[in-house]
Amino acid sequence: MKLKYLIYIAIFSGSLVACNVADLSPIDSFTDESYWTSVNDLKLYANGLYENLGAPTATGDNISDNFVTNSYSSYLFNELTIPAEAASSNGWYWNTIRNCNYFMQRYDKVTGSEEEINKYVAEVRFFRGLLYYDKIKSFGDVPWYETDLQTSDTEELYKARDDRDYVLGKIIEDIEFAINWLPAKASAESGRLHKDAAKAQLARICLYYGTYKKYHNETSSDDSLSSTSLLKKAASLSKEIMDSGNYSIVKGTDAGSDQLAFDGYPLYYSNQFTQEDLSTNAEGILCRFYETGVLTHETGRQVSENGMGLSKDFVESFLMKDGTPIFNAGSGYEGDDNQENEFANRDPRIYQIIDNKHRPYTVINGTRYVNQVADVVASKGVTGYPCVKFRSANSKQAEARNTSYDWFVYRYAEVLLIYAEAQAELDLCTQEVLDKTINLLRDRIEMSHLKVNPIADARPINYGYNISNLLYEIRRERRIELVAEGFRLDDLKRWNAMKLLENPKTMFGLKITNDVITAYAATNITFGGESGRPTIEYDGVTYLYQYKAAKTLNDAGRVWSSGDRRWLSPIPSNEITLNANLIQNPGWK
């Protein structure tokens, strides 16, 4: 058994220890007073927090303009209600932060070298910062705690929320401590946090709030938390990772993913996401590791059965392979009467992300099988553009609880995109910057380079404000490269770009043409009428529209206002009742 898997068994086993210590469960094997005796105790406690890192999922970006889900999102149509009680699912949940603070109040009982002790203090502070980052994204102002509160700590338990920027400053302090004390990647235990992983997380945070403040016109009394300062920090941290020499953009191979690409249609991009072993993969800053019979997940099964499909708007965002927007004159775009035309000569990621005849759906005994038409049924592809980015052609990976390919927690491609975007926002994005970032991603898929003065898109998506052609293309690149990895809703919010949701094509599936009707008739699927898949007319064209029975195209919920309540989540009503110092977020009554 490989060392990496043993480590993760230890982490999951250690989580039981950590939870018991934090909850002071009455067990016979040890007590709180006797636990804190060795550096290994600190390690075992920290193990229990690793479940808070990004984990395999088939539903990243499910609430966004990238995907259409079989049932409409109450969030995107503004039909959410205030939860009655706090729970881990709604975010107003403090047990895990208390677990971090419990450790922080006791770790100094352990005897050992400062370096060995602080390595695990750094892990715990990293997780506290990560957890608080999710809190302020959801709720804005939140109470900051540095101790594990007891029932007698009524003043702290019932205090008002602390200012979001104050908490953001504390988050940065926590993760900067982690950067300082975590080991370098070369000397870190496989699967554990290291300096570069912490830098990647902090760069992500700084990009989020640097752009959020810019596009929401927010200022800060602390200059270090201004939009410009945060963008500079995001750029600096990502550049440090780039200059480390530890990482590169990798062309995924068939050998490690069982895909067996067709001639002329290499899977250099999608093969990265179904690799059995990422332990030495140069694109993996930090990865989760899995192995059949030891530790598995279900993404390989769920990716084909999740009732989600990519939106027409997302599909139209792919450039031609030479970098020309599809609706520009002379682009060579062959139209969307059928999938073959629609995908022809486009950004090669399109056939690697969306099911089609040029990407094997299954390989059995060395024989490749494809679907004659992409799924459109509500329980599967919904739109006719099913996302197969995380689907392995190895049929065993699609069995229940049997997916064993590894998972990127922090991927080098994201770091390159952070650097390019931050530099563009600071008006410092040169051709050299593009060649060290965006164009490395394009080199992987053998696509033309992005130039510092790109041609304007003749039919751009509407952000609700103007941006440069360069920034527009950097955002486009991020949307495609990171699709389904869970970034898109955060991106829309930080860019103040909810205007994009007003485009009906963010809710549409494929265009219904004679070619499409004929192709799907062979599988007994029809469109329109009482028994066919639902369709709608828009601008003289018929599209697949999953929400026809429930939602009109001009539904008011798709329109966001500057003071829209959805910028922040509601605090559970019983928390407001219990604590008179808590004030509900705007718009939630």
XYZ file of C-alpha atoms in Angstrom:
589
model
C 0.000 0.000 0.000
C 1.368 3.397 -0.976
C 2.407 5.836 1.743
C -0.044 8.450 0.501
C -3.016 6.196 1.239
C -1.741 5.304 4.692
C -1.618 9.005 5.464
C -5.217 9.520 4.509
C -6.346 6.535 6.536
C -4.579 8.186 9.458
C -6.347 11.450 8.727
C -9.770 9.862 8.713
C -8.973 7.802 11.792
C -7.552 10.870 13.455
C -10.745 12.764 12.795
C -12.486 10.552 15.329
C -9.871 11.398 17.924
C -10.067 15.103 17.185
C -13.840 15.208 17.404
C -13.867 13.323 20.683
C -11.297 15.622 22.233
C -13.089 18.725 21.049
C -16.442 17.522 22.295
C -14.983 16.210 25.570
C -16.731 12.886 25.026
C -16.531 10.571 28.062
C -14.265 7.807 26.791
C -12.033 5.500 28.839
C -8.871 5.602 26.731
C -7.829 9.163 27.569
C -9.029 12.441 29.047
C -8.565 16.020 27.956
C -6.074 16.513 30.770
C -3.914 13.606 29.618
C -4.139 14.070 25.868
C -1.793 16.995 25.200
C 1.532 15.265 25.841
C 3.333 14.921 22.505
C 3.725 16.522 19.102
C 1.975 13.482 17.668
C -1.120 14.430 19.672
C -1.129 17.760 17.817
C -0.808 15.959 14.493
C -3.693 13.597 15.249
C -5.885 16.510 16.273
C -5.052 18.447 13.092
C -5.857 15.332 11.030
C -9.521 15.717 11.916
C -9.695 19.104 10.200
C -8.576 17.894 6.768
C -12.136 17.022 5.818
C -12.642 20.780 5.363
C -10.461 20.815 2.240
C -12.110 20.650 -1.173
C -13.411 17.144 -1.879
C -14.554 15.316 -5.014
C -17.913 16.472 -6.319
C -19.918 16.179 -9.510
C -21.984 19.304 -8.834
C -19.484 22.151 -8.710
C -20.994 25.296 -10.288
C -24.502 23.815 -10.115
C -25.801 27.220 -8.983
C -24.479 29.510 -11.695
C -24.852 30.520 -15.327
C -22.686 27.557 -16.363
C -25.244 24.854 -15.569
C -28.933 24.104 -15.762
C -30.256 21.718 -13.112
C -33.320 19.484 -13.459
C -35.129 21.482 -10.753
C -34.656 25.224 -10.779
C -32.508 26.853 -8.118
C -34.522 28.693 -5.473
C -31.452 30.869 -4.981
C -31.194 31.943 -8.627
C -34.943 32.635 -8.740
C -34.954 34.444 -5.379
C -37.268 32.042 -3.574
C -35.061 31.156 -0.608
C -36.535 31.355 2.871
C -34.798 32.027 6.163
C -33.806 28.781 7.905
C -35.240 28.375 11.376
C -32.188 26.795 12.978
C -28.460 26.835 12.465
C -26.915 23.784 10.808
C -23.752 22.904 8.946
C -25.711 23.051 5.688
C -26.621 26.738 6.012
C -23.214 27.975 7.153
C -24.114 29.562 10.509
C -22.354 26.712 12.243
C -19.491 27.163 14.683
C -18.511 23.709 15.946
C -15.522 23.317 13.638
C -14.188 26.791 14.404
C -14.604 25.950 18.082
C -12.559 22.806 17.467
C -9.778 24.971 16.039
C -9.913 27.311 19.019
C -9.979 24.360 21.407
C -6.624 23.282 19.977
C -5.254 26.850 20.143
C -6.007 27.025 23.877
C -4.190 23.766 24.667
C -1.379 23.047 22.229
C 1.195 24.885 24.370
C 0.954 22.095 26.963
C 2.997 19.950 24.580
C 6.765 19.819 24.913
C 8.778 19.904 21.702
C 10.714 22.098 19.323
C 9.094 25.317 18.134
C 9.341 24.154 14.529
C 7.607 20.818 15.146
C 4.859 22.327 17.296
C 4.178 25.314 15.078
C 3.851 23.094 12.017
C 0.587 21.776 13.439
C -0.440 25.118 14.889
C -0.030 26.388 11.318
C -2.353 23.670 10.006
C -5.039 24.501 12.552
C -4.767 28.248 11.952
C -4.974 27.591 8.208
C -8.240 25.740 8.704
C -9.617 28.430 11.002
C -8.851 31.019 8.321
C -10.421 28.829 5.654
C -13.586 28.326 7.700
C -13.907 32.031 8.471
C -13.401 32.872 4.790
C -16.485 30.815 3.974
C -18.335 32.587 6.792
C -17.661 36.136 5.606
C -18.456 35.247 1.992
C -21.831 33.969 3.155
C -22.787 36.418 5.909
C -20.507 39.459 5.686
C -19.995 40.517 9.292
C -19.581 37.567 11.676
C -18.404 37.217 15.283
C -14.672 36.524 15.507
C -13.667 34.049 18.211
C -10.203 32.971 19.280
C -11.225 30.831 22.273
C -13.423 27.772 22.671
C -16.396 29.383 24.326
C -18.101 27.816 27.317
C -21.740 28.242 28.294
C -20.628 30.729 30.959
C -19.055 33.076 28.359
C -22.320 34.914 27.865
C -20.788 38.250 26.839
C -18.926 36.656 23.940
C -21.699 34.221 23.054
C -24.237 37.011 22.718
C -22.082 39.740 21.242
C -22.784 41.536 17.984
C -21.089 40.567 14.772
C -17.590 41.880 14.080
C -16.943 43.939 10.987
C -16.162 41.838 7.930
C -12.875 43.635 7.253
C -11.744 43.033 10.819
C -12.403 39.323 10.333
C -10.726 39.391 6.908
C -7.619 40.834 8.538
C -7.655 38.001 11.084
C -8.051 35.438 8.290
C -5.003 36.844 6.533
C -3.049 36.730 9.813
C -3.959 33.062 10.300
C -2.948 32.008 6.808
C 0.219 34.116 6.826
C 1.191 32.305 10.036
C 0.561 29.055 8.171
C 2.739 30.172 5.260
C 5.520 31.037 7.690
C 5.497 27.782 9.657
C 4.290 25.097 7.262
C 7.058 23.084 5.583
C 8.060 23.603 1.968
C 6.363 21.188 -0.406
C 9.555 19.199 -0.932
C 9.786 18.356 2.759
C 6.054 18.095 3.523
C 4.411 14.768 4.271
C 2.435 13.604 1.231
C -1.129 14.870 1.363
C -0.503 17.411 4.144
C -0.553 21.180 3.951
C 2.596 23.038 2.943
C 3.622 26.614 2.192
C 2.506 26.655 -1.436
C -0.964 25.313 -0.605
C -1.418 28.071 1.973
C -0.158 30.667 -0.523
C -2.638 29.405 -3.119
C -5.522 29.713 -0.646
C -4.519 33.193 0.449
C -4.095 34.302 -3.180
C -7.644 33.051 -3.819
C -8.964 35.032 -0.855
C -7.147 38.206 -1.840
C -8.359 37.996 -5.443
C -11.915 37.488 -4.210
C -12.002 40.528 -1.955
C -9.727 42.639 -4.134
C -12.200 42.367 -6.991
C -15.296 42.323 -4.777
C -14.358 45.672 -3.304
C -13.497 47.114 -6.701
C -16.734 46.152 -8.432
C -18.958 46.835 -5.428
C -17.267 50.215 -4.853
C -16.220 49.351 -1.296
C -13.485 51.164 0.573
C -11.548 50.185 3.685
C -10.152 52.214 6.578
C -7.217 49.790 6.608
C -5.079 50.425 3.532
C -3.733 46.853 3.640
C -7.304 45.670 2.979
C -8.023 48.022 0.099
C -8.888 46.597 -3.300
C -5.506 47.554 -4.733
C -3.534 46.137 -1.795
C -5.417 42.853 -1.907
C -4.918 42.508 -5.665
C -1.209 43.171 -5.242
C -1.030 40.502 -2.547
C -2.907 38.030 -4.775
C -0.428 38.708 -7.588
C 2.600 38.473 -5.286
C 1.546 35.187 -3.703
C 0.722 33.558 -7.018
C 4.011 34.790 -8.513
C 5.919 33.208 -5.611
C 4.318 29.872 -6.465
C 5.092 30.366 -10.157
C 8.720 31.211 -9.400
C 9.185 28.224 -7.085
C 9.840 25.875 -9.989
C 7.675 23.233 -8.308
C 4.815 23.244 -10.806
C 3.880 23.175 -14.471
C 0.840 22.665 -16.681
C 0.611 18.992 -17.580
C -0.800 17.271 -20.640
C -2.878 14.474 -19.156
C -2.124 11.079 -20.625
C -4.362 8.194 -21.597
C -2.148 5.810 -19.639
C -3.081 7.243 -16.255
C -6.763 7.701 -16.937
C -7.999 4.790 -19.119
C -9.494 7.187 -21.670
C -7.912 5.988 -24.970
C -8.381 9.172 -26.980
C -9.397 9.118 -30.645
C -6.846 10.164 -33.274
C -6.910 13.916 -33.727
C -8.832 14.450 -30.487
C -6.288 14.243 -27.652
C -7.606 14.503 -24.117
C -4.702 16.472 -22.672
C -7.069 18.599 -20.560
C -9.750 16.163 -19.377
C -7.295 13.339 -18.702
C -5.876 15.407 -15.857
C -9.092 14.954 -13.892
C -9.325 11.160 -13.989
C -5.776 10.238 -13.008
C -5.278 7.316 -10.659
C -2.176 8.885 -9.137
C -1.559 12.617 -8.736
C 1.168 12.230 -6.129
C 3.883 13.293 -8.580
C 1.711 15.351 -10.935
C 3.344 18.747 -11.473
C -0.014 20.540 -11.694
C -1.100 19.385 -8.255
C -0.216 21.875 -5.542
C -2.233 19.802 -3.063
C -4.292 16.716 -3.868
C -6.574 14.208 -2.202
C -5.590 10.599 -2.778
C -7.791 7.542 -3.277
C -7.378 3.822 -3.970
C -9.829 1.014 -4.687
C -10.516 -1.034 -1.587
C -8.891 1.553 0.678
C -10.518 4.951 0.212
C -12.922 5.866 -2.603
C -15.505 8.440 -3.643
C -18.542 8.458 -5.965
C -17.844 11.229 -8.449
C -17.387 8.778 -11.327
C -20.941 7.556 -10.836
C -22.577 10.839 -9.931
C -21.123 12.783 -12.860
C -23.383 10.868 -15.232
C -26.500 10.782 -13.065
C -26.683 14.219 -11.474
C -29.490 15.879 -13.444
C -27.274 18.734 -14.630
C -26.294 20.021 -18.040
C -24.137 22.864 -19.251
C -26.024 25.921 -20.452
C -26.239 27.180 -24.023
C -24.594 30.371 -22.851
C -21.597 28.457 -21.523
C -21.257 26.468 -24.753
C -21.276 29.672 -26.780
C -18.408 31.041 -24.682
C -15.858 28.674 -26.257
C -13.683 30.444 -28.820
C -12.601 29.023 -32.135
C -9.294 27.172 -31.930
C -7.509 30.185 -33.448
C -8.839 32.387 -30.640
C -11.618 34.132 -32.592
C -15.017 34.604 -30.882
C -17.563 32.454 -32.694
C -19.947 35.255 -33.698
C -17.232 37.455 -35.196
C -17.233 37.804 -38.985
C -15.086 35.194 -40.671
C -14.612 33.123 -37.502
C -15.288 29.850 -39.291
C -18.027 28.871 -36.842
C -20.276 26.282 -38.519
C -23.365 26.994 -36.430
C -25.331 24.786 -34.058
C -27.710 22.804 -36.249
C -25.978 19.703 -34.912
C -23.260 18.913 -32.407
C -20.623 18.072 -35.011
C -20.934 21.531 -36.553
C -21.140 23.238 -33.192
C -17.899 21.722 -31.918
C -15.903 21.916 -35.152
C -12.619 23.851 -34.870
C -13.505 25.183 -31.418
C -11.346 25.427 -28.288
C -10.375 21.738 -27.808
C -11.651 21.792 -24.249
C -15.192 21.781 -25.635
C -15.069 18.131 -26.732
C -13.241 17.184 -23.528
C -15.829 18.781 -21.232
C -19.062 17.911 -23.088
C -20.066 14.383 -24.116
C -19.644 13.808 -27.856
C -18.542 11.201 -30.426
C -14.899 12.259 -30.210
C -14.523 11.431 -26.525
C -14.941 7.806 -25.397
C -17.689 7.447 -22.837
C -16.527 3.951 -21.904
C -13.554 1.758 -22.741
C -14.085 -1.985 -22.223
C -11.298 -4.449 -22.953
C -9.559 -1.861 -25.086
C -12.633 -1.041 -27.185
C -13.934 2.536 -27.146
C -17.665 3.223 -26.965
C -19.397 6.566 -27.479
C -22.959 7.783 -27.037
C -24.669 8.414 -30.367
C -26.392 11.437 -28.844
C -25.662 13.310 -25.633
C -28.090 12.841 -22.732
C -31.010 15.259 -22.566
C -33.198 13.469 -20.014
C -33.938 15.336 -16.795
C -32.182 12.819 -14.569
C -28.947 13.032 -16.531
C -27.722 15.620 -19.032
C -30.847 17.853 -18.973
C -29.614 20.287 -21.643
C -28.007 17.990 -24.186
C -24.638 19.294 -23.001
C -23.748 16.894 -20.171
C -20.505 17.776 -18.425
C -18.172 14.769 -18.496
C -15.074 16.562 -17.251
C -14.775 14.196 -14.274
C -16.035 11.048 -15.987
C -13.533 8.250 -16.502
C -13.949 5.919 -19.463
C -13.094 3.085 -17.088
C -16.542 1.669 -16.295
C -15.384 0.490 -12.867
C -15.001 4.138 -11.825
C -18.744 4.621 -12.366
C -19.705 1.870 -9.939
C -21.166 2.869 -6.564
C -18.508 3.846 -4.018
C -15.761 2.737 -6.385
C -14.238 5.915 -7.842
C -10.549 5.877 -7.050
C -9.020 8.621 -9.162
C -7.309 11.383 -7.226
C -8.599 14.938 -6.762
C -6.963 18.371 -7.057
C -7.478 20.533 -3.967
C -5.260 23.347 -5.272
C -4.367 23.229 -8.955
C -1.559 25.217 -10.579
C -3.865 26.343 -13.402
C -5.891 28.369 -10.888
C -2.744 30.107 -9.634
C -1.866 31.167 -13.185
C -5.383 32.518 -13.680
C -5.199 34.439 -10.381
C -1.938 36.072 -11.428
C -3.206 37.016 -14.888
C -6.453 38.490 -13.554
C -4.837 40.388 -10.678
C -2.237 41.897 -13.013
C -4.949 42.880 -15.487
C -6.970 44.546 -12.717
C -3.813 46.462 -11.739
C -3.166 47.428 -15.406
C 0.077 45.438 -15.308
C -0.814 42.552 -17.630
C 1.823 42.448 -20.354
C 2.393 39.891 -23.101
C 5.020 38.335 -20.841
C 2.382 37.856 -18.133
C 0.032 36.205 -20.623
C 2.757 33.920 -21.935
C 3.528 32.739 -18.398
C -0.135 32.177 -17.528
C -3.054 31.969 -19.981
C -0.902 30.814 -22.872
C 0.488 27.898 -20.886
C -3.101 26.694 -20.519
C -3.628 27.134 -24.240
C -0.385 25.348 -25.063
C -1.722 22.283 -23.254
C -4.687 22.086 -25.636
C -2.697 23.260 -28.692
C -4.711 26.451 -29.128
C -3.627 29.868 -30.392
C -2.164 32.289 -27.854
C -3.965 35.207 -26.270
C -2.463 38.565 -27.233
C -2.383 41.614 -25.017
C -4.727 43.468 -27.413
C -7.314 40.814 -28.341
C -10.066 41.391 -30.843
C -13.404 42.406 -29.342
C -16.175 39.823 -29.142
C -18.883 40.849 -31.609
C -21.588 39.474 -29.333
C -20.234 39.794 -25.761
C -22.024 38.651 -22.649
C -23.383 41.594 -20.660
C -21.669 42.205 -17.323
C -23.715 45.358 -16.784
C -20.598 47.491 -17.183
C -17.675 47.827 -19.580
C -14.331 46.073 -19.202
C -11.301 45.896 -21.454
C -11.101 43.257 -24.181
C -8.119 41.767 -22.353
C -9.903 41.385 -19.017
C -12.925 40.012 -20.855
C -10.789 37.256 -22.370
C -9.048 36.466 -19.076
C -12.445 36.026 -17.451
C -13.553 33.830 -20.351
C -10.449 31.668 -19.930
C -11.130 31.262 -16.211
C -14.747 30.295 -16.869
C -13.772 27.488 -19.230
C -10.594 26.192 -17.555
C -12.168 25.970 -14.090
C -15.693 24.898 -15.049
C -17.387 22.548 -12.577
C -14.672 23.131 -9.962
C -16.939 25.316 -7.821
C -15.665 28.823 -8.612
C -18.310 30.321 -10.872
C -20.873 31.680 -8.384
C -18.090 33.281 -6.334
C -16.757 34.822 -9.545
C -20.135 36.287 -10.470
C -20.550 37.749 -6.995
C -17.088 39.266 -6.727
C -17.355 40.763 -10.222
C -20.825 42.189 -9.420
C -21.871 40.345 -12.562
C -25.303 38.947 -11.763
C -26.552 40.811 -14.824
C -25.332 37.753 -16.727
C -28.183 35.691 -15.263
C -30.732 37.778 -17.160
C -29.592 36.160 -20.404
C -32.150 33.423 -21.179
C -29.406 31.288 -22.707
C -28.091 30.699 -19.190
C -31.234 28.550 -18.774
C -31.368 26.944 -22.229
C -30.090 23.693 -23.596
C -29.380 22.769 -27.185
C -31.018 24.315 -30.214
C -33.789 22.086 -31.577
C -33.276 21.605 -35.320
C -34.257 18.979 -37.865
C -30.820 17.388 -37.392
C -31.328 17.213 -33.624
C -34.876 15.847 -33.931
C -33.713 13.125 -36.304
C -30.708 12.144 -34.179
C -32.716 11.837 -30.972
C -35.655 10.062 -32.632
C -33.363 7.049 -32.987
C -33.304 6.872 -29.170
C -37.072 7.500 -28.837
C -36.609 11.008 -27.465
C -38.831 13.768 -28.822
C -39.038 17.491 -28.237
C -42.095 19.627 -27.531
C -45.709 18.613 -27.092
C -47.116 16.889 -24.048
C -44.693 13.956 -23.981
C -41.508 15.443 -25.422
C -38.701 17.255 -23.695
C -39.792 20.857 -22.977
C -38.881 23.551 -25.502
C -39.310 27.276 -25.898
C -39.109 29.843 -28.713
C -36.580 32.647 -28.321
C -35.514 35.090 -31.026
C -37.077 32.870 -33.646
C -35.160 29.769 -32.498
C -36.393 26.737 -30.550
C -34.327 25.654 -27.535
C -34.572 22.951 -24.914
C -35.922 24.643 -21.757
C -36.170 22.534 -18.608
C -38.167 25.101 -16.592
C -40.941 25.741 -19.098
C -43.662 24.430 -16.796
C -42.479 26.493 -13.831
C -40.735 29.661 -14.999
C -41.155 32.279 -17.706
C -38.073 33.790 -19.322
C -38.726 37.174 -17.737
C -39.089 35.846 -14.192
C -38.222 38.663 -11.783
C -36.058 36.363 -9.665
C -33.342 36.268 -12.318
C -32.802 40.021 -11.990
C -30.469 41.210 -9.236
C -30.577 44.673 -7.717
C -27.622 46.574 -6.252
C -29.068 45.924 -2.789
C -30.254 42.408 -3.540
C -30.677 40.287 -0.433
C -28.837 37.385 -2.087
C -25.442 39.052 -1.833
C -25.471 37.701 1.724
C -27.169 34.695 3.275
C -29.748 35.010 6.042
C -28.938 34.261 9.660
C -31.204 31.502 11.013
C -34.245 33.005 12.712
C -33.736 31.276 16.053
C -30.240 32.798 16.283
C -31.770 36.263 15.919
C -34.282 35.386 18.625
C -31.621 34.074 21.005
C -29.202 36.958 20.537
C -30.654 40.451 20.575
C -27.319 41.846 19.342
C -27.557 39.988 16.030
C -29.115 41.995 13.222
C -30.465 40.131 10.192
C -28.782 40.718 6.845
C -30.468 43.267 4.540
C -33.613 42.160 2.750
C -34.276 39.089 4.872
C -37.439 39.480 6.903
